[in-house]
Coordinates of C-alpha atoms in Angstrom, one line a residue:
Chain A
M8 CA 38.5 10.5 30.4
I9 CA 37.5 7.1 28.9
R10 CA 34.0 7.7 29.8
R11 CA 34.1 11.1 27.9
T12 CA 35.7 9.5 24.9
L13 CA 33.1 6.8 24.8
F14 CA 30.5 9.4 25.0
A15 CA 32.0 11.4 22.1
V16 CA 32.2 8.3 20.0
A17 CA 28.6 7.4 20.8
A18 CA 27.5 11.0 19.9
L19 CA 29.4 10.9 16.7
M20 CA 27.8 7.5 15.7
V21 CA 24.4 8.9 16.4
A22 CA 25.1 12.0 14.4
L23 CA 26.4 10.0 11.5
I24 CA 23.4 7.6 11.5
L25 CA 21.1 10.6 11.7
I26 CA 22.8 12.0 8.6
C27 CA 22.5 8.6 6.8
G28 CA 18.9 8.2 8.0
C29 CA 18.0 11.6 6.6
T30 CA 19.8 11.2 3.3
G31 CA 18.5 7.8 3.0
T32 CA 14.9 8.7 3.2
T33 CA 15.0 12.2 1.5
T34 CA 17.7 12.9 -1.0
D35 CA 17.9 9.4 -2.3
Q36 CA 14.6 9.9 -4.1
P37 CA 14.7 8.7 -7.7
P38 CA 15.2 11.4 -10.3
A39 CA 12.1 13.3 -11.0
E40 CA 11.4 11.8 -14.5
K41 CA 11.4 8.3 -13.0
Q42 CA 7.7 7.5 -12.3
Q43 CA 6.6 5.3 -9.5
L44 CA 4.0 2.7 -10.1
R45 CA 2.2 1.1 -7.2
I46 CA 0.7 -2.3 -7.8
A47 CA -1.5 -4.3 -5.5
T48 CA -1.2 -7.9 -6.7
T49 CA -2.8 -11.2 -5.8
T50 CA -0.2 -13.4 -4.0
S51 CA 0.0 -16.1 -6.6
L52 CA 1.5 -13.7 -9.2
Y53 CA 4.0 -12.6 -6.7
D54 CA 4.8 -16.0 -5.1
T55 CA 5.5 -17.5 -8.6
K56 CA 8.0 -14.8 -9.2
L57 CA 6.3 -13.9 -12.5
L58 CA 6.2 -10.3 -11.5
D59 CA 9.9 -10.4 -10.4
H60 CA 10.5 -11.6 -14.0
L61 CA 8.3 -8.8 -15.7
T62 CA 9.1 -5.7 -13.7
P63 CA 12.7 -5.2 -14.6
I64 CA 11.8 -5.3 -18.4
F65 CA 9.0 -2.7 -17.7
E66 CA 11.2 -0.5 -15.5
K67 CA 13.9 -0.3 -18.2
Q68 CA 11.4 0.3 -21.0
Y69 CA 9.4 3.0 -19.4
N70 CA 12.0 4.4 -16.9
A71 CA 9.7 3.7 -14.1
E72 CA 10.0 2.2 -10.7
V73 CA 7.5 -0.5 -9.7
L74 CA 6.4 -1.0 -6.1
I75 CA 4.6 -4.2 -5.5
V76 CA 2.4 -4.9 -2.5
S77 CA 1.4 -8.6 -2.4
A78 CA -2.0 -9.4 -0.8
G79 CA -5.0 -11.5 -1.4
T80 CA -7.5 -10.2 -4.0
G81 CA -9.8 -9.0 -1.2
K82 CA -7.2 -6.9 0.3
A83 CA -6.0 -5.7 -3.0
L84 CA -9.4 -4.5 -3.9
E85 CA -9.5 -2.8 -0.5
Y86 CA -6.2 -0.9 -1.3
G87 CA -7.8 0.0 -4.7
Q88 CA -10.9 1.4 -3.1
R89 CA -8.9 3.5 -0.8
G90 CA -6.8 4.8 -3.7
D91 CA -3.6 3.6 -2.3
V92 CA -2.4 1.9 -5.4
D93 CA -2.4 2.8 -9.1
V94 CA -3.0 -0.7 -10.5
M95 CA -4.6 -3.9 -9.4
M96 CA -3.8 -7.5 -10.5
V97 CA -6.5 -9.8 -9.3
H98 CA -8.4 -12.9 -10.3
D99 CA -12.0 -12.8 -9.1
R100 CA -14.3 -11.9 -11.9
A101 CA -17.4 -11.4 -9.9
R102 CA -15.8 -9.0 -7.4
E103 CA -13.9 -7.2 -10.2
D104 CA -17.2 -6.6 -11.9
T105 CA -18.7 -5.0 -8.7
F106 CA -15.5 -2.9 -8.4
L107 CA -15.8 -1.7 -11.9
A108 CA -19.5 -1.1 -11.6
D109 CA -18.9 1.0 -8.4
G110 CA -16.6 3.2 -10.4
Y111 CA -13.4 2.4 -8.5
G112 CA -11.7 0.6 -11.4
A113 CA -11.3 1.3 -15.1
D114 CA -10.0 -0.4 -18.2
R115 CA -9.7 -4.0 -17.2
R116 CA -7.6 -6.2 -19.4
V117 CA -7.2 -9.9 -19.1
F118 CA -3.5 -11.0 -19.5
A119 CA -3.2 -14.6 -18.3
Y120 CA -5.0 -17.7 -17.1
N121 CA -4.5 -21.1 -15.6
Y122 CA -6.3 -23.6 -13.5
F123 CA -6.9 -24.2 -9.9
V124 CA -6.0 -27.6 -8.5
L125 CA -7.0 -29.6 -5.4
V126 CA -3.7 -30.7 -3.8
G127 CA -3.4 -33.0 -0.9
P128 CA -1.2 -35.8 0.7
G129 CA -0.2 -38.6 -1.6
S130 CA -2.1 -41.1 0.6
D131 CA -5.4 -39.3 -0.4
P132 CA -7.2 -40.2 2.9
A133 CA -10.5 -39.1 1.6
G134 CA -10.1 -41.1 -1.6
V135 CA -11.1 -38.3 -3.9
A136 CA -8.4 -38.6 -6.7
N137 CA -9.7 -37.8 -10.2
M138 CA -13.3 -37.0 -9.0
T139 CA -15.0 -33.8 -10.2
P140 CA -14.1 -30.9 -8.0
E141 CA -17.6 -30.7 -6.6
A142 CA -17.7 -34.5 -5.8
A143 CA -14.3 -34.4 -4.2
F144 CA -15.2 -31.4 -2.0
T145 CA -18.4 -33.2 -1.0
A146 CA -16.5 -36.3 -0.1
I147 CA -13.9 -34.4 1.9
R148 CA -16.6 -32.7 3.9
E149 CA -18.4 -35.9 4.6
K150 CA -15.3 -37.7 5.8
G151 CA -14.3 -34.6 7.8
M152 CA -17.7 -34.3 9.4
A153 CA -17.7 -38.0 10.3
G154 CA -14.7 -37.3 12.4
D155 CA -12.0 -38.9 10.3
A156 CA -8.9 -37.2 11.9
N157 CA -6.8 -37.8 8.8
V158 CA -9.1 -35.7 6.6
I159 CA -8.3 -31.9 6.8
F160 CA -9.1 -29.1 4.5
V161 CA -7.0 -26.0 4.8
S162 CA -8.7 -22.9 3.3
R163 CA -7.0 -19.6 2.4
G164 CA -9.7 -17.9 4.5
D165 CA -8.5 -14.5 3.5
A166 CA -11.2 -13.3 1.0
S167 CA -8.6 -13.8 -1.8
G168 CA -9.5 -14.9 -5.3
T169 CA -8.6 -18.4 -4.4
H170 CA -10.8 -18.3 -1.4
S171 CA -13.7 -17.0 -3.6
K172 CA -13.1 -19.9 -6.0
E173 CA -13.2 -22.4 -3.1
Q174 CA -16.5 -20.9 -1.9
A175 CA -17.8 -21.2 -5.5
I176 CA -17.0 -24.9 -5.5
W177 CA -18.7 -25.5 -2.2
K178 CA -21.7 -23.6 -3.5
A179 CA -21.7 -25.7 -6.8
A180 CA -21.5 -28.8 -4.6
G181 CA -24.7 -27.6 -3.0
F182 CA -23.6 -26.3 0.3
N183 CA -24.1 -23.0 2.1
Y184 CA -20.6 -21.9 2.8
T185 CA -21.4 -19.8 6.0
T186 CA -23.6 -22.3 7.7
Q187 CA -22.4 -25.7 6.5
I188 CA -18.7 -25.3 5.8
K189 CA -17.0 -22.5 7.7
G190 CA -16.6 -23.5 11.4
S191 CA -18.5 -26.7 10.8
G192 CA -15.8 -28.8 12.4
D193 CA -12.1 -29.4 13.1
W194 CA -11.7 -30.7 9.6
Y195 CA -12.0 -27.3 8.0
R196 CA -9.2 -24.9 8.9
E197 CA -8.7 -21.3 7.7
A198 CA -5.1 -20.2 7.2
G199 CA -5.8 -16.5 6.7
T200 CA -2.7 -16.1 4.7
G201 CA -1.2 -16.0 1.2
M202 CA -1.1 -19.1 -1.2
G203 CA 2.5 -20.0 -0.5
A204 CA 2.1 -20.0 3.2
T205 CA -1.2 -21.9 3.0
L206 CA 0.5 -24.6 0.9
E207 CA 3.2 -24.8 3.5
M208 CA 0.5 -25.2 6.2
A209 CA -1.4 -27.9 4.2
N210 CA 1.9 -29.7 3.8
E211 CA 2.7 -29.6 7.5
K212 CA -0.8 -30.9 8.4
E213 CA -1.0 -33.4 5.5
A214 CA -4.2 -31.7 4.5
Y215 CA -6.1 -30.9 1.3
T216 CA -6.1 -27.3 -0.1
L217 CA -7.2 -25.6 -3.2
S218 CA -4.3 -23.8 -4.9
D219 CA -3.7 -22.0 -8.3
I220 CA -1.5 -24.3 -10.3
G221 CA 1.3 -21.6 -10.6
T222 CA 2.0 -21.3 -7.0
Y223 CA 1.7 -25.0 -6.4
L224 CA 4.3 -25.7 -9.1
A225 CA 6.6 -23.0 -7.8
Y226 CA 6.4 -24.4 -4.3
K227 CA 6.3 -28.1 -5.3
G228 CA 10.1 -28.6 -4.5
N229 CA 9.4 -28.0 -0.8
L230 CA 6.2 -29.9 -0.6
D231 CA 5.0 -33.5 -0.3
L232 CA 1.5 -32.6 -1.6
V233 CA 0.4 -34.0 -4.8
T234 CA -2.3 -33.0 -7.4
I235 CA -5.6 -34.8 -6.5
V236 CA -8.0 -33.1 -8.8
D237 CA -7.1 -30.9 -11.7
E238 CA -10.0 -31.2 -14.1
G239 CA -13.3 -29.5 -14.2
E240 CA -14.6 -26.3 -15.8
I241 CA -15.1 -24.6 -12.5
L242 CA -11.3 -24.6 -11.9
L243 CA -10.6 -22.0 -14.5
N244 CA -8.5 -19.1 -13.1
V245 CA -8.5 -15.8 -15.0
Y246 CA -6.0 -13.0 -14.1
S247 CA -6.7 -9.4 -15.0
A248 CA -5.2 -6.0 -14.4
M249 CA -7.0 -2.8 -14.1
Q250 CA -6.3 0.8 -13.3
I251 CA -7.9 2.7 -10.4
N252 CA -10.4 5.1 -11.7
Q253 CA -8.9 8.5 -12.0
E254 CA -12.2 10.2 -11.5
K255 CA -12.3 8.9 -8.1
F256 CA -8.7 9.7 -7.3
P257 CA -7.5 12.5 -9.5
D258 CA -3.9 12.2 -8.4
I259 CA -3.4 8.5 -9.4
N260 CA -0.5 8.1 -11.7
S261 CA -2.6 6.9 -14.6
T262 CA 0.0 7.3 -17.4
V263 CA 2.3 4.7 -16.0
A264 CA -0.6 2.7 -14.9
K265 CA -1.9 2.6 -18.4
D266 CA 1.5 1.7 -19.7
W267 CA 1.7 -1.2 -17.3
V268 CA -1.7 -2.7 -18.4
N269 CA -0.8 -2.3 -22.1
F270 CA 2.6 -3.8 -21.4
L271 CA 0.9 -6.9 -20.0
I272 CA -1.3 -7.4 -23.1
S273 CA 1.6 -6.6 -25.6
D274 CA 2.6 -9.5 -27.8
D275 CA 6.1 -9.7 -26.4
V276 CA 5.0 -9.9 -22.8
Q277 CA 2.2 -12.4 -23.6
K278 CA 5.0 -14.6 -25.0
E279 CA 7.0 -14.1 -21.8
I280 CA 4.0 -15.1 -19.7
A281 CA 3.3 -18.2 -21.7
S282 CA 6.9 -19.4 -21.5
F283 CA 7.6 -18.4 -17.9
G284 CA 8.6 -21.3 -15.7
V285 CA 8.9 -23.8 -18.5
D286 CA 12.6 -24.1 -18.1
R287 CA 12.3 -24.7 -14.4
Y288 CA 9.0 -26.6 -14.0
G289 CA 8.8 -28.3 -17.4
Q290 CA 5.4 -26.7 -17.9
P291 CA 4.1 -23.1 -18.0
L292 CA 2.7 -21.7 -14.9
F293 CA 0.4 -19.4 -16.8
Y294 CA -1.2 -19.4 -20.3
A295 CA -1.3 -16.2 -22.3
A296 CA -4.8 -14.9 -22.6
K297 CA -4.3 -13.2 -26.0
D298 CA -5.6 -16.0 -28.3
D299 CA -7.8 -17.8 -25.8
W300 CA -10.4 -15.2 -25.0
A301 CA -13.3 -17.3 -26.2
K302 CA -12.1 -20.3 -24.2
I303 CA -11.9 -18.4 -21.0
G304 CA -15.2 -16.5 -21.6
V305 CA -14.0 -12.9 -22.0
T306 CA -14.4 -10.4 -24.8
E307 CA -11.8 -10.1 -27.5
A308 CA -11.4 -6.4 -26.5
E309 CA -10.4 -7.3 -23.1
V310 CA -7.3 -9.2 -24.2
K311 CA -6.3 -7.3 -27.3
D312 CA -7.3 -3.6 -27.2
P313 CA -4.7 -1.4 -25.7
V314 CA -6.0 1.1 -23.1
A315 CA -6.3 4.4 -24.9
Chain B
M23 CA 16.9 -31.3 12.3
Y24 CA 18.9 -31.6 9.1
E25 CA 16.9 -28.7 7.6
I26 CA 18.0 -26.5 10.5
V27 CA 21.6 -27.3 10.3
E28 CA 21.6 -26.8 6.6
G29 CA 19.8 -23.6 7.0
F30 CA 22.2 -22.5 9.6
L31 CA 25.2 -23.2 7.5
E32 CA 23.7 -21.4 4.5
A33 CA 22.8 -18.5 6.8
V34 CA 26.5 -18.3 8.0
R35 CA 27.5 -18.2 4.3
L36 CA 25.0 -15.4 3.5
I37 CA 26.3 -13.3 6.4
V38 CA 30.1 -14.0 5.8
T39 CA 29.8 -13.2 2.1
L40 CA 27.9 -10.1 2.9
D41 CA 25.0 -11.1 0.6
A42 CA 23.7 -8.0 -1.0
D43 CA 20.0 -8.6 -0.4
V44 CA 20.4 -9.7 3.2
M45 CA 22.7 -6.7 4.0
G46 CA 20.4 -4.3 2.2
I47 CA 17.5 -5.6 4.4
A48 CA 19.5 -5.3 7.5
V49 CA 20.8 -1.8 6.8
R50 CA 17.3 -0.6 5.9
S51 CA 16.0 -2.1 9.2
I52 CA 18.7 -0.2 11.1
I53 CA 18.1 3.1 9.3
I54 CA 14.4 3.0 9.7
S55 CA 14.3 2.0 13.3
L56 CA 17.2 4.3 14.3
T57 CA 15.5 7.3 12.7
A58 CA 12.4 6.4 14.5
T59 CA 14.2 6.0 17.8
I60 CA 16.0 9.3 17.4
L61 CA 12.8 11.2 16.5
A62 CA 11.0 9.6 19.4
G63 CA 13.9 10.5 21.7
L64 CA 13.9 14.1 20.6
I65 CA 10.2 14.2 21.6
A66 CA 10.2 11.7 24.5
V67 CA 13.2 13.1 26.5
P68 CA 11.9 16.8 26.7
L69 CA 8.4 15.5 27.2
G70 CA 9.3 13.2 30.0
A71 CA 11.4 15.9 31.6
A72 CA 8.4 18.4 31.3
I73 CA 6.1 15.9 32.9
Y74 CA 8.6 15.0 35.6
F75 CA 9.5 18.5 36.6
G76 CA 6.1 20.0 35.9
T77 CA 3.3 20.5 38.4
F78 CA -0.2 20.3 36.9
P79 CA -3.4 18.6 37.7
G80 CA -3.7 15.1 36.4
R81 CA 0.1 14.6 36.3
K82 CA -0.2 11.2 38.2
S83 CA -2.9 9.9 35.9
L84 CA -0.9 11.0 32.8
I85 CA 2.2 9.0 34.1
N86 CA -0.1 6.0 34.7
L87 CA -1.5 6.4 31.2
I88 CA 2.0 6.5 29.7
Q89 CA 3.0 3.4 31.6
T90 CA -0.1 1.6 30.3
L91 CA 0.8 2.5 26.8
Y92 CA 4.1 0.5 27.2
S93 CA 2.2 -2.4 26.0
L94 CA 0.7 -0.7 23.0
P95 CA 0.1 -3.5 20.5
T96 CA 2.3 -2.9 17.4
V97 CA -0.6 -4.0 14.9
V98 CA -2.9 -1.4 16.5
V99 CA -0.3 1.3 15.9
G100 CA 0.0 0.0 12.3
L101 CA -3.8 0.1 11.9
L102 CA -4.0 3.6 13.2
I103 CA -1.3 5.0 11.0
F104 CA -2.6 3.1 8.1
L105 CA -6.0 4.8 8.5
L106 CA -4.4 8.2 8.9
I107 CA -2.1 8.0 5.8
S108 CA -4.1 5.9 3.4
R109 CA -5.3 7.9 0.5
V110 CA -8.8 8.4 1.8
G111 CA -7.5 9.1 5.2
P112 CA -6.9 12.7 6.7
F113 CA -3.3 12.7 5.6
G114 CA -3.8 10.8 2.4
F115 CA -2.6 13.7 0.2
L116 CA 0.9 13.1 1.5
R117 CA 1.0 9.8 -0.3
L118 CA 3.0 8.1 2.5
L119 CA 1.5 4.7 2.7
F120 CA 4.0 1.9 1.6
T121 CA 7.0 4.1 2.1
P122 CA 9.9 3.8 4.6
T123 CA 8.8 7.3 6.0
A124 CA 5.5 5.6 7.0
M125 CA 7.4 2.9 8.8
V126 CA 9.4 5.6 10.6
I127 CA 6.2 7.3 11.7
A128 CA 4.6 4.1 13.0
Q129 CA 7.7 3.0 14.9
T130 CA 8.0 6.5 16.4
V131 CA 4.5 6.4 17.7
L132 CA 5.1 2.9 18.9
V133 CA 8.2 3.7 21.1
L134 CA 7.1 7.2 22.2
P135 CA 5.3 5.9 25.4
I136 CA 8.0 3.6 26.6
M137 CA 10.7 6.3 26.1
T138 CA 8.7 9.0 27.7
G139 CA 8.0 6.7 30.7
L140 CA 11.5 5.5 31.0
T141 CA 12.7 9.2 30.8
I142 CA 10.5 9.9 33.8
S143 CA 11.8 6.9 35.7
A144 CA 15.4 7.8 34.8
L145 CA 14.8 11.3 36.3
S146 CA 13.1 9.9 39.4
G147 CA 16.2 7.8 39.9
V148 CA 18.5 10.7 40.4
D149 CA 19.7 10.9 44.0
P150 CA 17.6 13.5 46.0
V151 CA 20.9 14.6 47.7
I152 CA 22.1 15.9 44.3
R153 CA 18.9 17.9 43.7
D154 CA 19.1 19.4 47.2
T155 CA 22.8 20.3 46.7
L156 CA 22.0 22.0 43.3
R157 CA 19.2 24.0 44.9
S158 CA 21.3 25.0 48.0
L159 CA 24.0 26.1 45.7
G160 CA 21.5 28.5 44.1
A161 CA 21.4 26.9 40.7
T162 CA 19.1 28.6 38.2
R163 CA 16.2 26.6 36.8
L164 CA 18.0 25.9 33.7
Q165 CA 21.2 24.8 35.5
F166 CA 19.2 22.6 37.8
L167 CA 17.5 21.0 34.8
V168 CA 20.7 20.4 32.9
N169 CA 22.6 19.0 35.9
V170 CA 19.7 16.6 36.8
M171 CA 19.6 15.4 33.2
K172 CA 23.3 14.9 33.1
E173 CA 23.2 12.9 36.3
A174 CA 20.5 10.7 34.7
R175 CA 22.2 10.4 31.3
F176 CA 23.0 6.7 31.5
A177 CA 19.4 5.8 32.4
L178 CA 18.3 8.1 29.6
L179 CA 20.5 6.4 27.1
A180 CA 19.1 3.0 28.3
A181 CA 15.6 4.4 27.7
V182 CA 16.6 5.2 24.1
A183 CA 18.2 1.8 23.6
I184 CA 15.1 -0.1 24.8
G185 CA 13.0 2.0 22.4
F186 CA 15.3 1.0 19.5
G187 CA 15.0 -2.6 20.6
R188 CA 11.2 -2.4 20.5
A189 CA 11.2 -0.6 17.1
I190 CA 13.6 -3.0 15.2
S191 CA 11.9 -6.2 16.5
E192 CA 8.3 -5.3 15.7
V193 CA 6.6 -6.8 12.6
G194 CA 2.9 -5.8 12.9
A195 CA 3.1 -2.1 12.0
A196 CA 6.0 -2.6 9.6
I197 CA 3.9 -4.9 7.4
L198 CA 0.7 -2.9 7.6
V199 CA 2.2 0.5 6.7
G200 CA 5.3 -0.6 4.8
G201 CA 3.8 -3.5 2.7
N202 CA 7.0 -5.5 2.6
I203 CA 8.0 -4.0 -0.8
M204 CA 11.2 -5.0 -2.6
A205 CA 11.8 -2.4 -5.3
S206 CA 14.8 -1.7 -7.5
S207 CA 15.9 1.2 -5.6
F208 CA 16.9 1.1 -1.9
A209 CA 14.9 4.1 -0.9
S210 CA 11.6 2.8 -2.1
S211 CA 11.9 -0.6 -0.6
T212 CA 10.1 -1.3 2.7
R213 CA 11.3 -4.8 3.4
V214 CA 13.0 -5.0 6.7
L215 CA 14.4 -7.9 8.8
T216 CA 11.1 -8.8 10.6
T217 CA 8.8 -8.7 7.5
A218 CA 11.4 -10.5 5.4
I219 CA 11.6 -13.3 8.0
S220 CA 7.9 -13.8 7.9
L221 CA 7.9 -13.8 4.1
E222 CA 10.9 -16.0 3.6
T223 CA 9.5 -18.5 6.2
S224 CA 6.1 -18.6 4.5
M225 CA 7.9 -19.2 1.2
G226 CA 9.9 -22.1 2.6
N227 CA 13.2 -20.3 2.3
I228 CA 14.5 -21.5 5.6
S229 CA 18.1 -20.6 5.2
S230 CA 17.4 -17.0 4.3
S231 CA 15.0 -16.8 7.2
I232 CA 17.6 -18.1 9.6
A233 CA 20.3 -15.7 8.2
L234 CA 17.9 -12.8 8.7
G235 CA 16.9 -14.1 12.1
I236 CA 20.6 -14.4 13.2
I237 CA 21.2 -10.7 12.2
L238 CA 18.1 -9.5 14.0
L239 CA 19.2 -11.4 17.0
V240 CA 22.7 -10.0 17.0
I241 CA 21.3 -6.5 16.6
A242 CA 18.9 -7.0 19.5
L243 CA 21.5 -8.6 21.7
A244 CA 24.1 -5.8 20.9
V245 CA 21.5 -3.2 22.0
N246 CA 20.9 -5.1 25.1
L247 CA 24.6 -5.4 25.8
V248 CA 24.9 -1.6 25.4
I249 CA 22.0 -1.2 28.0
T250 CA 23.6 -3.5 30.6
T251 CA 27.1 -2.0 30.1
I252 CA 25.6 1.5 30.7
Q253 CA 23.6 0.4 33.7
H254 CA 26.7 -1.3 35.3
R255 CA 28.8 1.8 35.3

């Protein structure tokens, strides 16, 4: 009897959960007029909580629902090429240009910028504080190759925008990344993960790493890492958003994607971006691109002209 | 050490106060994995029975293959489903990538082999005397089948529970096809316990990680408890 009752209860629970499961995944769809926008974003915009701050405003204004997948720029571009998202938010000019030229992307707009920083342990075992980025990288490599166990560089190693920038700095310092840096010794370690996690790893290993200033400031509370090098033209970091080309993927939700890109370059949101984080970190995590297009080397149209 | 204790206390607070975010993630995990388990069960139990009662060439090799697939790596399943449902993939038109449905599909595929295999084992475990008795009493094919299944019901339930345990504790497929999304509506979000734990840990939010970890552990242990209780009857 007890056995039978138990069985009935179990069956009832399964049935209930089945009902919940079905309703949870089917009838709970947002009402038809609510448009879904899929964004693939670089990890720094996500880890700093900037998008968490902006999406509710957008959702209310446009009656949309924003779905964000956070991945390195490389992976985001991959999602874009496969047509799995409507909009990409990335920071790797060279690869964006290729992406646009190949016809995958359209209507790029630049909405924010900041700088990369070389962070590391306070003891600065390689003694590179306040050098130029190129000189600092060279010195870290030299000490690492010489077998100084205290000198470690943690790389994102995930084909992200930050990883691209790191490679550009190695190149500017006169090294061939694939033959002279990658796998050249125990001093150079690839994390293969997002910015936040890489900072955590560098902190754990008392190592140097290249980070965007935004993520570094957002994580600073949990870290013992300090800024080692933060000046140099090569450290400029420009964020842009673009739609996935509708000609390639006709069923991309381009209306809401266009709204999002225009939303980012609108005056109000530019103000939001410029003031984001000031109350918490005492300095902005991002600068608005709107009036600084000349400074960051992009066209005026790219920061001001709404997507038609 | 201090960090762990502090994290643990915060975790207890999050659980006791039924923190909305944490509960949402836990409930989503259970719904997704349970849906997958039920779907897989609906396929695996009849399939296992068909293979066990069937006589066809290659039956032995098929059973071996199913058992080999017990250790199907979750990321491989994730990758496979990703390629199938990504927009440029064969099922791209369904627009399933980064949805809870995609996670259900991936987890269903993941636990199908283990549930099918355990169904076969469960039926093999039925006392031959019972089968002989059924036959000698002149049971029809259907009666025979139903009664053998009934005899094996506890082992079958254990097979389902083990499948659920594997589904809810995997992270590889969940992150690849789900994308760890936290959206404003419950149904569009794909953040579950395992993916949330890896994200929170990478963000240094140790207390949230511990809270989510405890919940996942409790669910997994509860499932195990169910299995052992069933098997000791």
